[in-house]
Amino acid sequence: MTSQPGEFDALLLPGGYSPDQLRGDERFVTFTRDFVNGGKPVFAICHGPQLLISADVIRGRKLTAVKPIVVDVKNAGGEFYDQEVGGR
């Protein structure tokens, strides 16, 4: 991975099995941590917050998540926001 967080305007974390695979590679965890700490927008879908948990960046933040990882979000210090996210 040769990209740097400064090269992008936003980060989209996919759902499904991808976050579980990505968080096993420290390069992606570090990239995600640096991106979040840079203050740019991050969008996490479905299981996407798993990568944010591994990057240790959700403490004190409000976020949505798929039900199976709500406990993980809370254990990592995140505030689970149980609302639908709409695009309008």
mmCIF file of C-alpha atoms in Angstrom:
data_model
loop_
_atom_site.group_PDB
_atom_site.id
_atom_site.type_symbol
_atom_site.label_atom_id
_atom_site.label_comp_id
_atom_site.label_asym_id
_atom_site.label_seq_id
_atom_site.Cartn_x
_atom_site.Cartn_y
_atom_site.Cartn_z
ATOM 1 C CA MET A 1 0.000 0.000 0.000
ATOM 2 C CA THR A 2 1.660 3.199 -1.170
ATOM 3 C CA SER A 3 -1.212 5.683 -0.891
ATOM 4 C CA GLN A 4 -1.271 8.325 1.825
ATOM 5 C CA PRO A 5 -4.383 9.689 3.599
ATOM 6 C CA GLY A 6 -3.630 13.182 2.306
ATOM 7 C CA GLU A 7 -4.314 12.005 -1.256
ATOM 8 C CA PHE A 8 -8.030 11.505 -0.554
ATOM 9 C CA ASP A 9 -10.976 13.676 0.468
ATOM 10 C CA ALA A 10 -13.028 10.949 2.187
ATOM 11 C CA LEU A 11 -12.771 7.298 3.192
ATOM 12 C CA LEU A 12 -15.459 4.682 2.514
ATOM 13 C CA LEU A 13 -15.171 1.480 4.534
ATOM 14 C CA PRO A 14 -17.152 -1.342 2.928
ATOM 15 C CA GLY A 15 -19.249 -3.842 4.799
ATOM 16 C CA GLY A 16 -19.455 -7.596 4.615
ATOM 17 C CA TYR A 17 -16.259 -9.559 5.159
ATOM 18 C CA SER A 18 -13.914 -6.818 3.914
ATOM 19 C CA PRO A 19 -13.364 -4.985 7.231
ATOM 20 C CA ASP A 20 -12.461 -8.221 8.995
ATOM 21 C CA GLN A 21 -9.840 -8.931 6.327
ATOM 22 C CA LEU A 22 -8.534 -5.357 6.207
ATOM 23 C CA ARG A 23 -8.059 -5.040 9.969
ATOM 24 C CA GLY A 24 -5.726 -8.031 9.865
ATOM 25 C CA ASP A 25 -3.216 -5.926 7.921
ATOM 26 C CA GLU A 26 -1.531 -3.203 9.965
ATOM 27 C CA ARG A 27 -1.030 -1.065 6.836
ATOM 28 C CA PHE A 28 -4.800 -0.610 6.499
ATOM 29 C CA VAL A 29 -5.264 -0.053 10.223
ATOM 30 C CA THR A 30 -2.575 2.650 10.223
ATOM 31 C CA PHE A 31 -3.975 4.284 7.077
ATOM 32 C CA THR A 32 -7.449 4.379 8.643
ATOM 33 C CA ARG A 33 -6.135 5.799 11.933
ATOM 34 C CA ASP A 34 -4.150 8.502 10.136
ATOM 35 C CA PHE A 35 -7.130 9.347 7.934
ATOM 36 C CA VAL A 36 -9.514 9.745 10.872
ATOM 37 C CA ASN A 37 -6.960 11.749 12.845
ATOM 38 C CA GLY A 38 -6.632 14.030 9.806
ATOM 39 C CA GLY A 39 -10.236 15.120 10.347
ATOM 40 C CA LYS A 40 -11.600 14.027 6.983
ATOM 41 C CA PRO A 41 -15.012 12.363 6.582
ATOM 42 C CA VAL A 42 -15.240 8.606 7.008
ATOM 43 C CA PHE A 43 -18.219 6.515 5.926
ATOM 44 C CA ALA A 44 -18.513 2.987 7.329
ATOM 45 C CA ILE A 45 -21.145 0.581 6.021
ATOM 46 C CA CYS A 46 -22.420 -2.573 7.744
ATOM 47 C CA HIS A 47 -19.320 -4.149 9.363
ATOM 48 C CA GLY A 48 -17.109 -1.201 8.346
ATOM 49 C CA PRO A 49 -16.762 0.024 11.947
ATOM 50 C CA GLN A 50 -14.680 -3.101 12.689
ATOM 51 C CA LEU A 51 -11.747 -1.418 10.969
ATOM 52 C CA LEU A 52 -12.364 1.770 12.970
ATOM 53 C CA ILE A 53 -12.373 -0.301 16.165
ATOM 54 C CA SER A 54 -9.034 -1.884 15.247
ATOM 55 C CA ALA A 55 -7.638 1.578 14.475
ATOM 56 C CA ASP A 56 -8.752 2.673 17.975
ATOM 57 C CA VAL A 57 -10.513 5.811 16.726
ATOM 58 C CA ILE A 58 -14.128 5.507 17.868
ATOM 59 C CA ARG A 59 -13.825 6.300 21.575
ATOM 60 C CA GLY A 60 -16.260 9.109 22.345
ATOM 61 C CA ARG A 61 -17.745 9.149 18.838
ATOM 62 C CA LYS A 62 -21.345 8.496 17.853
ATOM 63 C CA LEU A 63 -21.820 5.973 15.051
ATOM 64 C CA THR A 64 -24.167 3.454 13.531
ATOM 65 C CA ALA A 65 -23.289 -0.190 13.033
ATOM 66 C CA VAL A 66 -24.816 -3.476 12.033
ATOM 67 C CA LYS A 67 -26.388 -5.213 15.057
ATOM 68 C CA PRO A 68 -23.803 -8.040 15.413
ATOM 69 C CA ILE A 69 -21.002 -5.548 16.184
ATOM 70 C CA VAL A 70 -22.888 -3.115 18.434
ATOM 71 C CA VAL A 71 -21.272 -4.668 21.527
ATOM 72 C CA ASP A 72 -17.839 -4.244 19.921
ATOM 73 C CA VAL A 73 -18.580 -0.570 19.215
ATOM 74 C CA LYS A 74 -19.623 0.012 22.822
ATOM 75 C CA ASN A 75 -16.638 -1.927 24.210
ATOM 76 C CA ALA A 76 -14.322 0.253 22.112
ATOM 77 C CA GLY A 77 -15.821 3.381 23.685
ATOM 78 C CA GLY A 78 -18.101 4.359 20.823
ATOM 79 C CA GLU A 79 -21.665 5.551 21.289
ATOM 80 C CA PHE A 80 -24.029 3.412 19.219
ATOM 81 C CA TYR A 81 -26.553 5.566 17.376
ATOM 82 C CA ASP A 82 -29.579 3.387 16.627
ATOM 83 C CA GLN A 83 -31.041 5.341 13.722
ATOM 84 C CA GLU A 84 -31.324 4.825 9.995
ATOM 85 C CA VAL A 85 -28.887 6.847 7.969
ATOM 86 C CA GLY A 86 -30.536 8.679 5.093
ATOM 87 C CA GLY A 87 -29.025 10.414 2.142
ATOM 88 C CA ARG A 88 -31.584 13.179 1.860
#
